[in-house]
């Protein structure tokens, strides 16, 4: 095969691979954000911490005692110095030595015992420690508890000549060591002598006993002579996040394994967390596990291969002119034998080359998708119409801004859909705040209902919405299909909902100008949705909670069309449950159908809300005043409009405009859909009213404009010329075409 062909094919593959590589930019951080990472030289990884809020609970509290010259880490509320902490469930502390000493004449110095009972949550590690007694006239006791049962063991060490001691040997001659049982805690150590060291007093005056980490201790004859009073030995303790099993813990809000895997160690009953294969970092921190760049860390590929790091794994690709699996410990890369078939098989070679490429790509994907979890995601992806969606996206001409996110990405972005990230909950699902890897802030909507039969509609939805591009419509950035219910990703709008602005106590009242602008922008957006696409996008759930406000109080219509995700037979139920009754088109109760005019009605309610500052439905009010729409219409009928207008709005004057907007709202709220104006007319009227606000000299036109607009519908009116149109040109083309 022509090496050049292979080279270019390989370059192609490299590009494909490079596109799948997620760059690692974050550095590994083991401690909680804003917490000290160290005490002296000791690293303190979460769940341990030195300050309130830095540790998981009091069991993991490290008391860092800092002075000008040194910092010492104590296990809080004890005087045990901590010298090492691992995230695999070990904690190393220093302990003193129990001793029983005599002078040459055999008089006893004060015997000392050692207690070792930090918290009951810590067991003395049975695999890493040994109980040790040292001396030539010595016996020692080990007491403790296993569960609620007491435990006692002992060790004896005798010798007669110093010269015979053997360094490193603890078999009862000068040194004795025994195993620690599993699960031992509340430990207590004592040392004694048989004959007051009389016959060995020239080289051994004391009996010593202690627990020590085996790897950090080697018996030396020097210990027999004397162990200094301040000598301390390291002891390894076991820790667990809690005594729950993984299954139990996962149901608990305090579950510690955020994006990591939970496991139950062989010894002890409880759980710990670990990063998935190919990742490392701190598994106890949200977003603590990071991809390992295998290529950099252990060069796993042959020298003639290029190494690609992948999330959780890597891939090796032989350079041009070489073949093989590229792995250092696999078949590696060997030069392609070009002598074999000189001219005969160039075509064949190319196809084999392509086959290899295809195989290596599918192999890569197999490698990635091997794990069970991932297979399941794949299934969800298929069920949720991922394939159709991809095909549709590829068919579309022009820019498609929506992206298909992976569930991993969104899990990371929302801290595993953590409660603290919830922005809002509704009948259709929960909205979370998320931060993508490129630091973009997004809102992620998790639908509640997944109905397989709605797949195509959902796909349609995503495609339509991803093409919607209007400054007053919340942008759909993409979706994720790998989860059981599809997730939708929107741009994040920072200033809450119109509902919150209007009806939450403590918010300064919106000015009339601002209200009018929000109304005009919302109308513009709805009009755009009704006309920009075919079939028209009907919002179906226009209400003040679905109008978001950005930092400049620019209105962004959200949640549009999402109700299509709800199976039709459930629409009514959901709508009622959602409590959007106050906005619901009265015609819907007869026809069970929502049309463009239903959106007009709902928008009329929003207008009434803006005018009156009252809620669409308020159960605190007397029965006849509960429904704002009805109340508003009846107030107009009785010529008592100014009685229900928000006094903040009234105080600003503009009575002509208020009247006009009220009339408009009244028309929107007509019971029969065909009597209501179209969204386009509403938008134009509001626009012209706004222009008037900016140019008060136009006030005189107001009456004319209204009557004009009343007659004209859908035609190019005077006001359209005079008002700077916010709409996309596409919208107008569609309109003129009708
Ligand atoms: C921390 O250590 C200081 C001094 O070493 C001590 O006064 C304080 O009580 C300790 N606090 C805890 C919670 O152990
Ligand atoms: C020790 O615990 C077991 C159960 O774990 C219980 O049945 C027993 O009564 C306890 N014994 C004492 C002395 O508390
Ligand atoms: C300590 O030992 C007991 C008894 O074996 C066990 O139930 C417990 O989970 C252990 N605790 C730790 C922290 O290993
Ligand atoms: C000390 O050693 C001598 C002889 O080596 C022995 O006779 C004596 O009994 C020993 N004393 C004790 C207390 O063991
Ligand atoms: C044991 O090692 C110590 C140094 O750690 C040395 O002083 C001593 O002589 C050694 N003893 C024997 C018996 O080798
Ligand atoms: C687990 O620990 C809690 C307190 O930390 C304790 O109340 C409970 O009895 C423990 N359960 C078991 C099975 O040890």
PDB file of N, CA and C in Angstrom, residues 4 39 131 157 200 373 376 479 492 501 566 571 721:
ATOM      1  N   UNK A   4       1.944   6.955   1.251  1.00  0.00           N
ATOM      2  CA  UNK A   4       1.366   8.303   1.298  1.00  0.00           C
ATOM      3  C   UNK A   4      -0.140   8.249   1.536  1.00  0.00           C
ATOM      4  N   UNK A  39      -1.743  21.525  56.299  1.00  0.00           N
ATOM      5  CA  UNK A  39      -1.391  22.006  57.620  1.00  0.00           C
ATOM      6  C   UNK A  39       0.068  21.626  57.777  1.00  0.00           C
ATOM      7  N   UNK A 131       0.851  -5.177  66.980  1.00  0.00           N
ATOM      8  CA  UNK A 131       1.066  -4.879  68.396  1.00  0.00           C
ATOM      9  C   UNK A 131       2.464  -5.354  68.734  1.00  0.00           C
ATOM     10  N   UNK A 157       8.189 -11.106  75.641  1.00  0.00           N
ATOM     11  CA  UNK A 157       9.515 -10.978  75.022  1.00  0.00           C
ATOM     12  C   UNK A 157      10.585 -11.154  76.098  1.00  0.00           C
ATOM     13  N   UNK A 200      18.874  -8.325  83.621  1.00  0.00           N
ATOM     14  CA  UNK A 200      19.246  -7.725  82.330  1.00  0.00           C
ATOM     15  C   UNK A 200      19.441  -6.215  82.469  1.00  0.00           C
ATOM     16  N   UNK A 373     -22.709   0.937  31.856  1.00  0.00           N
ATOM     17  CA  UNK A 373     -23.389   2.218  31.990  1.00  0.00           C
ATOM     18  C   UNK A 373     -23.542   2.887  30.648  1.00  0.00           C
ATOM     19  N   UNK A 376     -26.008   1.500  28.382  1.00  0.00           N
ATOM     20  CA  UNK A 376     -27.355   1.903  28.738  1.00  0.00           C
ATOM     21  C   UNK A 376     -27.662   3.295  28.189  1.00  0.00           C
ATOM     22  N   UNK A 479     -29.222  19.545  23.446  1.00  0.00           N
ATOM     23  CA  UNK A 479     -29.983  18.587  24.233  1.00  0.00           C
ATOM     24  C   UNK A 479     -29.121  17.388  24.544  1.00  0.00           C
ATOM     25  N   UNK A 492     -28.582  30.726  29.923  1.00  0.00           N
ATOM     26  CA  UNK A 492     -29.008  31.072  31.268  1.00  0.00           C
ATOM     27  C   UNK A 492     -29.386  32.547  31.329  1.00  0.00           C
ATOM     28  N   UNK A 501     -40.596  39.311  39.373  1.00  0.00           N
ATOM     29  CA  UNK A 501     -40.451  40.770  39.412  1.00  0.00           C
ATOM     30  C   UNK A 501     -41.754  41.449  39.816  1.00  0.00           C
ATOM     31  N   UNK A 566     -45.189  16.805  26.138  1.00  0.00           N
ATOM     32  CA  UNK A 566     -46.176  16.098  26.926  1.00  0.00           C
ATOM     33  C   UNK A 566     -47.139  15.416  25.968  1.00  0.00           C
ATOM     34  N   UNK A 571     -52.050  16.522  28.236  1.00  0.00           N
ATOM     35  CA  UNK A 571     -51.869  17.965  28.259  1.00  0.00           C
ATOM     36  C   UNK A 571     -52.751  18.629  29.283  1.00  0.00           C
ATOM     37  N   UNK A 721     -44.458  51.041   9.403  1.00  0.00           N
ATOM     38  CA  UNK A 721     -43.431  51.868   8.774  1.00  0.00           C
ATOM     39  C   UNK A 721     -42.783  52.785   9.797  1.00  0.00           C
TER      40      UNK A 721
END
